[in-house]
CSV table of C-alpha atoms in Angstrom, one decimal:
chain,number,residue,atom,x,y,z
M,1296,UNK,CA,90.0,112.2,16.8
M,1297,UNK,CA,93.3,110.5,15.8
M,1298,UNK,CA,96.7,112.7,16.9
M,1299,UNK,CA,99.7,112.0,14.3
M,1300,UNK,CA,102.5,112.4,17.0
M,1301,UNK,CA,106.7,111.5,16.2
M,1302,UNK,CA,108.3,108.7,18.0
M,1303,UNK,CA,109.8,111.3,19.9
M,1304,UNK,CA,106.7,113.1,21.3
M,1305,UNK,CA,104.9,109.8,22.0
M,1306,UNK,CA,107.9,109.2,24.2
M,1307,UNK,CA,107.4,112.4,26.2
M,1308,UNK,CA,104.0,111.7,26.2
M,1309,UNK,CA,104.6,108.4,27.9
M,1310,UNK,CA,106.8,109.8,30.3
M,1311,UNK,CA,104.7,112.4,31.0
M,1312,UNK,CA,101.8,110.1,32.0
M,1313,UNK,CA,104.0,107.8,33.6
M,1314,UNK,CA,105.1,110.7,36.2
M,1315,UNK,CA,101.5,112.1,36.6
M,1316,UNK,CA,99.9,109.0,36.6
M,1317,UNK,CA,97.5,110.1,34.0
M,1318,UNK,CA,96.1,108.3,30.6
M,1319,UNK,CA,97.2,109.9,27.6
M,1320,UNK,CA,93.6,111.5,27.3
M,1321,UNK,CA,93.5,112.8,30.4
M,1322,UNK,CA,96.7,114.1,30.4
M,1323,UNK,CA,96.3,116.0,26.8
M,1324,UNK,CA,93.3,117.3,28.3
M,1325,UNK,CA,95.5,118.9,31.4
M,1326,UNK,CA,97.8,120.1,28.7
M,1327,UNK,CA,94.6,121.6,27.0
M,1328,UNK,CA,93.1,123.1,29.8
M,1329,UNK,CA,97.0,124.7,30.5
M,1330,UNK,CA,97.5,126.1,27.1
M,1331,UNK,CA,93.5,127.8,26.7
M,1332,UNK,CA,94.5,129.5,30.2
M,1333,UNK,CA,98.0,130.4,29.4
M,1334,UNK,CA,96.5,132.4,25.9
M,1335,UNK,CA,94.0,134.3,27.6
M,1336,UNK,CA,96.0,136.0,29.8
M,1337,UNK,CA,98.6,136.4,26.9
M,1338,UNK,CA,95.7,137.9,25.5
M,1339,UNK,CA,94.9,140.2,27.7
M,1340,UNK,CA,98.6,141.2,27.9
M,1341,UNK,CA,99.9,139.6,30.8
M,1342,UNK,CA,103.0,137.7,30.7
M,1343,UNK,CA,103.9,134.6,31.4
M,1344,UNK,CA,107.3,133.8,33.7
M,1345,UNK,CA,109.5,131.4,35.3
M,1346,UNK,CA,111.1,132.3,38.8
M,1347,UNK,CA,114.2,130.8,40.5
M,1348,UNK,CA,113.7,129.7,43.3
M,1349,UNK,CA,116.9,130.4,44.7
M,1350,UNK,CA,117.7,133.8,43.3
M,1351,UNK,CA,114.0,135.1,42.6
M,1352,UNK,CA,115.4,136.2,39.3
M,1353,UNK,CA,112.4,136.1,36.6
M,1354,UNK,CA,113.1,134.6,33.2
M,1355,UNK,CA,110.2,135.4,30.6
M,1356,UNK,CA,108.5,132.2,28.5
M,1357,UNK,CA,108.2,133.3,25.3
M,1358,UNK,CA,105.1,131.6,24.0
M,1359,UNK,CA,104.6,131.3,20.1
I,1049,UNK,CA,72.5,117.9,29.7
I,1050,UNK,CA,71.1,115.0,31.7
I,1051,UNK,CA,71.9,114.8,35.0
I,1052,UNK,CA,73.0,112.2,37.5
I,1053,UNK,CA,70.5,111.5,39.8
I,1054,UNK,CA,70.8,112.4,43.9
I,1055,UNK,CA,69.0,111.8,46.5
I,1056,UNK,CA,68.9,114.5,49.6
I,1057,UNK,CA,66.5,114.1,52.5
I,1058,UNK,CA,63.2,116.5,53.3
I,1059,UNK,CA,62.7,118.6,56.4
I,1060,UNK,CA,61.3,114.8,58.3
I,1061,UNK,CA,64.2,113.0,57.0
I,1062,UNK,CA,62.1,111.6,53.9
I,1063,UNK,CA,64.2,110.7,50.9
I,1064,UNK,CA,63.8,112.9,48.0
I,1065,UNK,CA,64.9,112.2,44.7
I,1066,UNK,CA,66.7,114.8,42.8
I,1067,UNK,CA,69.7,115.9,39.9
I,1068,UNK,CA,73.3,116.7,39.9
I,1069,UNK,CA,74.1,118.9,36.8
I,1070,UNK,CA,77.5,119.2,36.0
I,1071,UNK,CA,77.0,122.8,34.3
I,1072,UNK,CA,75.7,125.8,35.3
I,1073,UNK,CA,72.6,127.9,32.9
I,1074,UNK,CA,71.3,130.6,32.3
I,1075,UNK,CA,68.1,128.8,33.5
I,1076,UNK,CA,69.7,128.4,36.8
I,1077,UNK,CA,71.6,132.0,37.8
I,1078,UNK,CA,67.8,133.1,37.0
I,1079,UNK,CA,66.2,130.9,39.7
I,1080,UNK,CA,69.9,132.2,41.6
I,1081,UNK,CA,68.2,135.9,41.0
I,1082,UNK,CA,64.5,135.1,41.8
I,1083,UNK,CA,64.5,132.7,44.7
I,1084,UNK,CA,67.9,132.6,46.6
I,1085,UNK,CA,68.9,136.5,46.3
I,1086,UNK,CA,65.6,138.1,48.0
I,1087,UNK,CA,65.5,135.6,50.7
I,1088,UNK,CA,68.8,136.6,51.7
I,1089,UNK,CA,68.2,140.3,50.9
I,1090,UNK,CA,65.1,140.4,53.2
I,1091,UNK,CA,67.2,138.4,55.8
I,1092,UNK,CA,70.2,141.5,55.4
I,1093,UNK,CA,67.3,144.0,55.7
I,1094,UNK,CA,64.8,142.3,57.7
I,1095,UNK,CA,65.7,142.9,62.1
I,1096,UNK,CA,67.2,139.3,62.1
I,1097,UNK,CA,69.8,140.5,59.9
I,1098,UNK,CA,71.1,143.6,62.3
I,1099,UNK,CA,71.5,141.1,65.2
I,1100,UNK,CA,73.2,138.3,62.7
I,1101,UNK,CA,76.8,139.0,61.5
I,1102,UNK,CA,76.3,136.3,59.5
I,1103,UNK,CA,74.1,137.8,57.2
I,1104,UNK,CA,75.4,141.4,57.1
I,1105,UNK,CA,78.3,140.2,54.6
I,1106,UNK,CA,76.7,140.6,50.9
I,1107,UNK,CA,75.7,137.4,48.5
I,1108,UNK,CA,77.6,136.2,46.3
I,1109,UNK,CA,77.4,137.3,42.9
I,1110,UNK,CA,77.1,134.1,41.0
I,1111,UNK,CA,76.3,135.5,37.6
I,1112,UNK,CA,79.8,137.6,38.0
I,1113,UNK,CA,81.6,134.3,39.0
I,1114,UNK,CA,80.3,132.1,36.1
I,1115,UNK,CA,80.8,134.3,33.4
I,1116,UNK,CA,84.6,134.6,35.2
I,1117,UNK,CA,84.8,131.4,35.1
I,1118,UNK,CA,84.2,129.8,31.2
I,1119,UNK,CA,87.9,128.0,30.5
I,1120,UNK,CA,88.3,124.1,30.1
I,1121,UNK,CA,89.4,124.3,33.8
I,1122,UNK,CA,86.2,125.3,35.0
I,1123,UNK,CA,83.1,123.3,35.9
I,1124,UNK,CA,80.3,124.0,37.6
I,1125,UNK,CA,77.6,121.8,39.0
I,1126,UNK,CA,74.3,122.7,40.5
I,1127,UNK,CA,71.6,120.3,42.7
I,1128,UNK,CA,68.1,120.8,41.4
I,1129,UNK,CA,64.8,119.5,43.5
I,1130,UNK,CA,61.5,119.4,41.8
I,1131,UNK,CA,62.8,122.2,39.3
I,1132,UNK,CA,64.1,124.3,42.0
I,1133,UNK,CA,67.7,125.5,41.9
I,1134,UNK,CA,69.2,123.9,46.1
I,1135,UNK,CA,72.6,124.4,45.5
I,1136,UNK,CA,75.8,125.4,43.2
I,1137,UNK,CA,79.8,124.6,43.0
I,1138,UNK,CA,82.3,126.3,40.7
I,1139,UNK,CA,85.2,123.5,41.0
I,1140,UNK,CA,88.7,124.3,39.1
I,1141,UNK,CA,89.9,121.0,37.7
I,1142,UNK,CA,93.8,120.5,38.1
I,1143,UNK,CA,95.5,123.9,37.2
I,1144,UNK,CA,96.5,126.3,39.9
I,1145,UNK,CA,96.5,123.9,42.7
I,1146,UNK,CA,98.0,120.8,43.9
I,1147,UNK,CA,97.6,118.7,46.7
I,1148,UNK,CA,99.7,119.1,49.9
I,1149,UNK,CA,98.5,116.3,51.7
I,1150,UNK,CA,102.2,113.6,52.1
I,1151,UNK,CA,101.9,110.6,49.9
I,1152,UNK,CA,100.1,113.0,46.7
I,1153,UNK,CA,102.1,116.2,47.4
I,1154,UNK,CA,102.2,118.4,44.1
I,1155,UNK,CA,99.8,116.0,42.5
I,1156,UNK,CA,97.1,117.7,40.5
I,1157,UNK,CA,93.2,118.1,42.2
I,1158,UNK,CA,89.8,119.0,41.9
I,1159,UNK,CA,89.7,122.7,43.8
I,1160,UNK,CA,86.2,124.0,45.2
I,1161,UNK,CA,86.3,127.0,44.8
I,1162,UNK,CA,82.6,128.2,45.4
I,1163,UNK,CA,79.8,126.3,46.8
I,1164,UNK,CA,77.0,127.5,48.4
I,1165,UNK,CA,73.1,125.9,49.6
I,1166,UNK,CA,70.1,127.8,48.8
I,1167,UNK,CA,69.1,129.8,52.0
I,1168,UNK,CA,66.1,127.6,53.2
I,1169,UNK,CA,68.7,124.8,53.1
I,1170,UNK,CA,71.2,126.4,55.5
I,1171,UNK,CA,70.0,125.3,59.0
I,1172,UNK,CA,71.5,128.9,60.3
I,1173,UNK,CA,69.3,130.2,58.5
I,1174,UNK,CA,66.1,127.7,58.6
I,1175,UNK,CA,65.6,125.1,60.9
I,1176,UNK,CA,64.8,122.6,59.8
I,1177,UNK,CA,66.2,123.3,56.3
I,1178,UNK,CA,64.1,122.4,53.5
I,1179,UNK,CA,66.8,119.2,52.2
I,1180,UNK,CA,69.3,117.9,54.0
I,1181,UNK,CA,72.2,116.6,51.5
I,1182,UNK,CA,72.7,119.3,48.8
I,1183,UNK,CA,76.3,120.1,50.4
I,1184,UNK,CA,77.5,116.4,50.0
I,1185,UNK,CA,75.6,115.8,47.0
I,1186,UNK,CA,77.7,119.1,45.5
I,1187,UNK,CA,81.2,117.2,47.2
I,1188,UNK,CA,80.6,114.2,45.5
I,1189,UNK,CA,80.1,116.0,42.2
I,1190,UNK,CA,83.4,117.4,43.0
I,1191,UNK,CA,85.1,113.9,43.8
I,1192,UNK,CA,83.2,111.9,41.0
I,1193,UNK,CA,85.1,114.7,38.6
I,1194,UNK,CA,88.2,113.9,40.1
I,1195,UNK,CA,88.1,110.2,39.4
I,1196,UNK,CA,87.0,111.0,35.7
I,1197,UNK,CA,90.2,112.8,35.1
I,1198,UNK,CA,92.2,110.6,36.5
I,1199,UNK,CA,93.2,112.5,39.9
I,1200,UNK,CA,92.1,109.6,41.9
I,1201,UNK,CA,89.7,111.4,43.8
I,1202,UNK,CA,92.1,114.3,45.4
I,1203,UNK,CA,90.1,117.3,46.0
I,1204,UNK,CA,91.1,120.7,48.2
I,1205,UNK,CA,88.9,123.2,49.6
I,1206,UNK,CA,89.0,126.5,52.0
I,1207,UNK,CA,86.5,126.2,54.8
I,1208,UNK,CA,86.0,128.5,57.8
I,1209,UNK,CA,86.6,126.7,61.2
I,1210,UNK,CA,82.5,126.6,61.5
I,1211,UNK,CA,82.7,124.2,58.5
I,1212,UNK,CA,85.7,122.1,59.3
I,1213,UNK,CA,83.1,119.6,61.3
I,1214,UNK,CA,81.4,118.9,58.4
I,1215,UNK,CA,84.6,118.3,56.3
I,1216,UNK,CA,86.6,116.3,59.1
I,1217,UNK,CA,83.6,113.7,58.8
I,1218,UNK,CA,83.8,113.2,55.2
I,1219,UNK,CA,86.8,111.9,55.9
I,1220,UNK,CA,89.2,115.1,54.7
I,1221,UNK,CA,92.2,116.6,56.1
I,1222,UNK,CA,92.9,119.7,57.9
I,1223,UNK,CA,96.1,121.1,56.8
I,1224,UNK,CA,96.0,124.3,58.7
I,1225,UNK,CA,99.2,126.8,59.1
I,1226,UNK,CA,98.2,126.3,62.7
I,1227,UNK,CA,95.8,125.3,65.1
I,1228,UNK,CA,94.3,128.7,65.9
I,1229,UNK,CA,91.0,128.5,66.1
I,1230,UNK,CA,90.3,131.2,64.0
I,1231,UNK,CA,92.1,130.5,61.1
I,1232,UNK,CA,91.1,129.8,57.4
I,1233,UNK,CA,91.6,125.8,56.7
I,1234,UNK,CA,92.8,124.0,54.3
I,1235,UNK,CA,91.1,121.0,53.9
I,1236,UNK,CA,92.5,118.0,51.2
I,1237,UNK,CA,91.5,114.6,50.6
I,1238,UNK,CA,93.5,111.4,50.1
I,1239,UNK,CA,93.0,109.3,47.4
I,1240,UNK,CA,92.1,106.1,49.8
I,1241,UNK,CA,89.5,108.2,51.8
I,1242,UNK,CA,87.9,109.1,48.2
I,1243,UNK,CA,88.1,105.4,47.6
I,1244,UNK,CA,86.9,104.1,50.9
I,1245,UNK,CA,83.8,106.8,51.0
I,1246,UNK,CA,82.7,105.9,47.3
I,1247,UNK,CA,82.7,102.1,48.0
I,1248,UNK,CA,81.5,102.2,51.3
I,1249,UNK,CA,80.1,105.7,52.3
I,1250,UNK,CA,80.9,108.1,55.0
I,1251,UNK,CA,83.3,106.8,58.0
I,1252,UNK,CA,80.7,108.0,60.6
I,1253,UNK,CA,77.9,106.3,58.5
I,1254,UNK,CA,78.4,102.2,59.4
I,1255,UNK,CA,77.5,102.4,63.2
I,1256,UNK,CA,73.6,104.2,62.1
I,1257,UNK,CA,72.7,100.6,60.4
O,241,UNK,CA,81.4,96.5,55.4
O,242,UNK,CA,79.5,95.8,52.2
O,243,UNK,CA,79.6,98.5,49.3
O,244,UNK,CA,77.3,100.7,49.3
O,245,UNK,CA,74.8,101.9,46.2
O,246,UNK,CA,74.7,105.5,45.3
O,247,UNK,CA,71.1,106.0,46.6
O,248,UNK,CA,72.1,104.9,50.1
O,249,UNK,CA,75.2,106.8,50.0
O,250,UNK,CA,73.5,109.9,50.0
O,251,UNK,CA,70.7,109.4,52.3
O,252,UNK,CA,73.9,108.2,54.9
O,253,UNK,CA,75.3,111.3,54.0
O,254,UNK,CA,72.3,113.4,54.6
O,255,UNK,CA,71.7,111.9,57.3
O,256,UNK,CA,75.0,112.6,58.8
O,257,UNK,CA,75.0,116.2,57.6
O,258,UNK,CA,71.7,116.8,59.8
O,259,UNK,CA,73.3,115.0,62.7
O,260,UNK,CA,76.2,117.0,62.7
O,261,UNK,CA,74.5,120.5,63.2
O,262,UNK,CA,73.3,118.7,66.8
O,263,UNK,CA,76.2,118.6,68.2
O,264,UNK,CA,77.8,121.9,66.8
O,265,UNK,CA,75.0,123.9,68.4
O,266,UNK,CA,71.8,124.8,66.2
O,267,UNK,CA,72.4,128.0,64.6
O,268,UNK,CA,76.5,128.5,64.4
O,269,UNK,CA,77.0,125.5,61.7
O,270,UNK,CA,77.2,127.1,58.4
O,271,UNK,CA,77.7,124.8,55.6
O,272,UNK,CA,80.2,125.8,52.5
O,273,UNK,CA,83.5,125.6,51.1
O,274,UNK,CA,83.4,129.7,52.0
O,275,UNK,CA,81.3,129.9,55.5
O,276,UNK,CA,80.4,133.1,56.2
O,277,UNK,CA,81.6,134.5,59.8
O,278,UNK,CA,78.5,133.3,62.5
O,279,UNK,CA,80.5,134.3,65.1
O,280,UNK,CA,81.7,138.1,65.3
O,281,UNK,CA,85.9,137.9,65.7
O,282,UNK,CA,86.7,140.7,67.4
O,283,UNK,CA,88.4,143.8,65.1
O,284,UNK,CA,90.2,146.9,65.3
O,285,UNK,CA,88.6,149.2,63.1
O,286,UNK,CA,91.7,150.1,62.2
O,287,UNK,CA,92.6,147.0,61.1
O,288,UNK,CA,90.1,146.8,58.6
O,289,UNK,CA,90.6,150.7,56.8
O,290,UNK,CA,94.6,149.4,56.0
O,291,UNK,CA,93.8,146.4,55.0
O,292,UNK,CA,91.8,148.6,52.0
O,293,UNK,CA,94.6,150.6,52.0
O,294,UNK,CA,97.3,147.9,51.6
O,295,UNK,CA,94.9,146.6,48.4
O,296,UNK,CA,94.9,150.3,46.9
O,297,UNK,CA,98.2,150.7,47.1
O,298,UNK,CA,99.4,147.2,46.1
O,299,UNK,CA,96.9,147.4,43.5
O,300,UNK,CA,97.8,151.5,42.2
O,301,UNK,CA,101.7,150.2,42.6
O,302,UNK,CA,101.0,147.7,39.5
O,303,UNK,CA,98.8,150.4,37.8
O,304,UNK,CA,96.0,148.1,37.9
O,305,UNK,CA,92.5,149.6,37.7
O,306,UNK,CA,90.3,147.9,40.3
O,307,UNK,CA,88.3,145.9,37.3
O,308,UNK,CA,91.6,144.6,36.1
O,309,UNK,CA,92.6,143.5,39.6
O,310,UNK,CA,88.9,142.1,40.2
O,311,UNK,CA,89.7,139.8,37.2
O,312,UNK,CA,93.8,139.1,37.8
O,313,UNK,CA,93.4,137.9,41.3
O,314,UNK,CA,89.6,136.2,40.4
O,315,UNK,CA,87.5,138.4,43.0
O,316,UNK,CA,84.1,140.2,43.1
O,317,UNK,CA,84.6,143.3,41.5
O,318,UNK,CA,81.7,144.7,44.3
O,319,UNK,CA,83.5,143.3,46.9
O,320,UNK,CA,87.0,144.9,45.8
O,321,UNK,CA,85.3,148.5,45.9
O,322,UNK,CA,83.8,148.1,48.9
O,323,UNK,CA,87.0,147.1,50.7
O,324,UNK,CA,89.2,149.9,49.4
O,325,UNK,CA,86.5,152.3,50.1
O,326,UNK,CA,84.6,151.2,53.1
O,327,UNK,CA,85.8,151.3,56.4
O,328,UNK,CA,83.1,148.8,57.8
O,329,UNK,CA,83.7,146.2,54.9
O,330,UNK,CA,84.3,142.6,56.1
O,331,UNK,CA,85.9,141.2,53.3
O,332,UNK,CA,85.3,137.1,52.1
O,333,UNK,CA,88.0,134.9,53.3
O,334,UNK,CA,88.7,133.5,50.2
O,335,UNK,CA,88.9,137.0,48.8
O,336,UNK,CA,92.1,137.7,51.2
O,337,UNK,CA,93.2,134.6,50.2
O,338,UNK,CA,92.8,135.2,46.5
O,339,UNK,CA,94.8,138.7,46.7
O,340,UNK,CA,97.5,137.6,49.2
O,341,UNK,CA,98.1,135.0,46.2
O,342,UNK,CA,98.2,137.9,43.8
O,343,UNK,CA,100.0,140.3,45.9
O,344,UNK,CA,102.5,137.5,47.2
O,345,UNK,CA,102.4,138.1,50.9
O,346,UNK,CA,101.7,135.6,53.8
O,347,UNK,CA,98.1,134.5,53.8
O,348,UNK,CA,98.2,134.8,57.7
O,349,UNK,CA,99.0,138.0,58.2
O,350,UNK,CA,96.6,139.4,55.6
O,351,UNK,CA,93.8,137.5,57.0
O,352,UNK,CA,95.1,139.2,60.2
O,353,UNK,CA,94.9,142.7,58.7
O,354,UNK,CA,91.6,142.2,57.4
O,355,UNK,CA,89.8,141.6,60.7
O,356,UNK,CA,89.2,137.9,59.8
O,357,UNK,CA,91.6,136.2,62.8
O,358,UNK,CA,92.2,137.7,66.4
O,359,UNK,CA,94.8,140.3,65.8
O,360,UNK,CA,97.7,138.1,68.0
O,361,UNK,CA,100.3,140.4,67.6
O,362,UNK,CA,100.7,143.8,68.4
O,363,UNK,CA,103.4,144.9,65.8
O,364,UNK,CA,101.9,143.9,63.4
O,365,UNK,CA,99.0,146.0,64.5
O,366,UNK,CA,101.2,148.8,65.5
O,367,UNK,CA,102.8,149.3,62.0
O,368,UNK,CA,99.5,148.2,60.4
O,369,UNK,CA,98.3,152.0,62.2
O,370,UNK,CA,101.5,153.4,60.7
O,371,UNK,CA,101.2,152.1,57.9
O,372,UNK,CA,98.0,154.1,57.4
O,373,UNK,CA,98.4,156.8,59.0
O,374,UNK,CA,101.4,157.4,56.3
O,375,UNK,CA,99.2,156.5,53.1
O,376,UNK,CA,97.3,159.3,51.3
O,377,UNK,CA,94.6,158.9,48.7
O,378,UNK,CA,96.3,160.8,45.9
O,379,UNK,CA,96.6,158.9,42.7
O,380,UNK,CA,100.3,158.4,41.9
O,381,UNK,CA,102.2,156.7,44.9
O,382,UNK,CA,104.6,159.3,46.6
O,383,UNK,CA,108.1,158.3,47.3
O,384,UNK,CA,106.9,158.0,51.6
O,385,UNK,CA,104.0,155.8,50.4
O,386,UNK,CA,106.2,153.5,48.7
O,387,UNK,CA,108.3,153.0,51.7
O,388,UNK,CA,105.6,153.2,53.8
O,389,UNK,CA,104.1,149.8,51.7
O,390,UNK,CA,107.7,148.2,52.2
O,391,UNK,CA,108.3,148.4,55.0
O,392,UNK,CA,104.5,147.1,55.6
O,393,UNK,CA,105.3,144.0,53.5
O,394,UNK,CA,108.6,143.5,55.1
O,395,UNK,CA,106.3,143.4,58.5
O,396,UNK,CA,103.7,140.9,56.6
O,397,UNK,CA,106.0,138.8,55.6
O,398,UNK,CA,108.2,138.5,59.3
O,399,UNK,CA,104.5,136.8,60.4
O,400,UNK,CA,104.4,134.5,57.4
């Protein structure tokens, strides 16, 4: 399979393996496994949220 | 799905060879249902199992687990001896936990989440067991996995204190809240123990030679 | 040290496995990422009958049936009934584990709570008992149960 990806998102890919010390493959495959997760409990209703850590507040991710 | 072969040793300490699957069938939660679950029924039922706190908590229910268990971030594996189901893992691969260990903290890892021997090979159970080797042979499924995708080795795992023997001589480390006896553990390895044990086996293992 | 090939590694490994039960004692080494209890810890009855009633009402405070919970916090569905409704259930370590994630209070003092460490301190027994003595089965959870469950937390999470 052959990915068409912008300068830009190759760049963040990059980085991306750079900080996790991951090949690109391995690291799309994380991203996979992230995403299939993260819809199935969308799916089910649940939502998905970021917390601060400071104030505990909850910010929902709006996922697409 | 072809295996990777494993070999575990027999009740006289006889190699034996046998297979490493890295999924887990239909095939095999039936030999789960017909051979593991009524020994350890009988043994719940039977007068050892009154005496035996061990025995009085229920099986697991492995059919339940697999069929919770079917995203890209699960894997199971299962150890297979002359067509006979010895052992099973459910592993999560990177999401949901990461390592605590200094030197890989917040780094991504293979998690075991289940694994469990067939009853005849659980020495509390039957002595001698039947194989020796399906526990390890189920670790290094979980390690192997690790290195494919790129963690470098790092597992994590929850083991009772009983256990944390076993685990302390593979070369993992305890990261309990605190050193009560009685606490859960939390037990992580490094990426140079996975390293060292692959190339060169078990730390405990030179001195036998 | 020389490498070693896969077929030796795991006859070492066996090998080591079968030596280890020798020294721990034939009969209390359980192997498993989830060991079952061999030795019995000793537990207040009590103990055990709020930790099921610290899931129910954790659980009823979300509105989460007990399937739905079974799935969110990734536990045996069997297991989950039996702990809210049997007093003599000892639950699965990783099952305390797995709803103390869920329910976001300290591991420790669940595993406490659920008889699966030496009760070491005696508040957190003593509001464990008032805890339950407080809590009643009705569906919808009464303005006294919800403070009740608080106040409880507030305890769980002083021994975190």
């Amino acid at each position: 399979m052959t990915l068409n990806l912008t300068d830009a998102e190759m760049a963040v890919l990059e980085a991306l393996c750079e900080k996790k010390e991951l090949s690109k493959t391995t690291l799309i495959r994380q991203a996979l496994r992230l995403y299939q997760v993260v819809e199935l409990r969308l799916d089910k209703g649940d939502k998905l949220f970021f917390e601060d850590d400071k104030t505990k507040d909850k910010a929902e991710v709006l996922m697409i | 799905m072809s295996g990777v072969p494993v070999t575990l040793l027999d009740e006289h300490k006889v190699p034996v060879d046998a297979w490493r699957h890295e999924e887990i069938t239909e095939k095999d939660l039936t030999d789960w249902e017909a051979n593991w679950r009524p020994v350890i029924s009988d043994l719940v039922r039977g007068p050892r199992g009154a005496n035996n706190p061990l025995l009085q908590s229920r099986y697991w229910d492995w059919r339940r687990k697999v069929k919770n268990h079917t995203t890209l971030a699960d894997r199971g594996f299962t150890v297979v001896c002359q067509g006979k189901l010895q052992g099973m893992m459910l592993v999560t691969i990177g999401l949901g936990h990461r390592c605590h260990l200094p030197g890989q903290q917040d780094k991504d890892q293979v998690y075991i989440e289940y694994l469990e021997s067939a009853p005849w090979n659980q020495r509390v159970i039957q002595d001698p067991p039947k194989y020796w080797g399906v526990g390890t042979a189920l670790i290094r499924g979980a390690i192997d996995l690790s290195i494919q995708e790129g963690f470098k080795g790092r597992i994590g795992l929850l083991s009772l204190p009983q256990a944390r023997d076993f685990y302390k001589q593979l070369g993992m480390i305890e990261l309990a809240s605190d050193a009560d006896d009685k606490q859960l553990s939390y037990f992580e390895m490094s990426e140079k123990v996975a390293q060292m044990l692959l190339s060169h086996g078990l730390p405990g293992g030179g001195a036998r030679k | 040290m020389t490498s070693i090939n896969s077929r030796d590694w795991y006859i070492q490994a066996a090998l080591l496995e079968s030596e280890l039960d020798t020294t721990v004692g034939a009969g209390r080494f359980q192997f498993g990422a989830e060991a079952r209890l061999t030795a019995p810890v000793p537990s207040d009855v009590e103990t055990v009958s709020v930790f099921g009633r610290f899931v129910e009402l954790m659980r009823r405070k979300r509105g989460l049936s007990v399937e739905k919970l079974a799935i969110d916090a990734d536990v045996d569905i069997a297991e989950l009934v039996e702990i809210e409704e049997d007093i003599h259930t000892r639950p699965e370590p990783r099952t305390v584990y797995q709803l103390a994630r869920f329910f976001r209070v300290p591991e420790a003092g669940l595993l406490q709570i659920a008889g699966l460490t030496s009760a070491r301190d005696s508040s957190l027994v003593h509001e464990s008992v008032r805890f339950a003595a407080r809590s009643n089965p009705v569906n919808a959870l009464s303005a006294e149960e919800r403070l009740a469950l608080e106040a409880f937390v507030a305890e769980l999470d002083k021994q975190g």
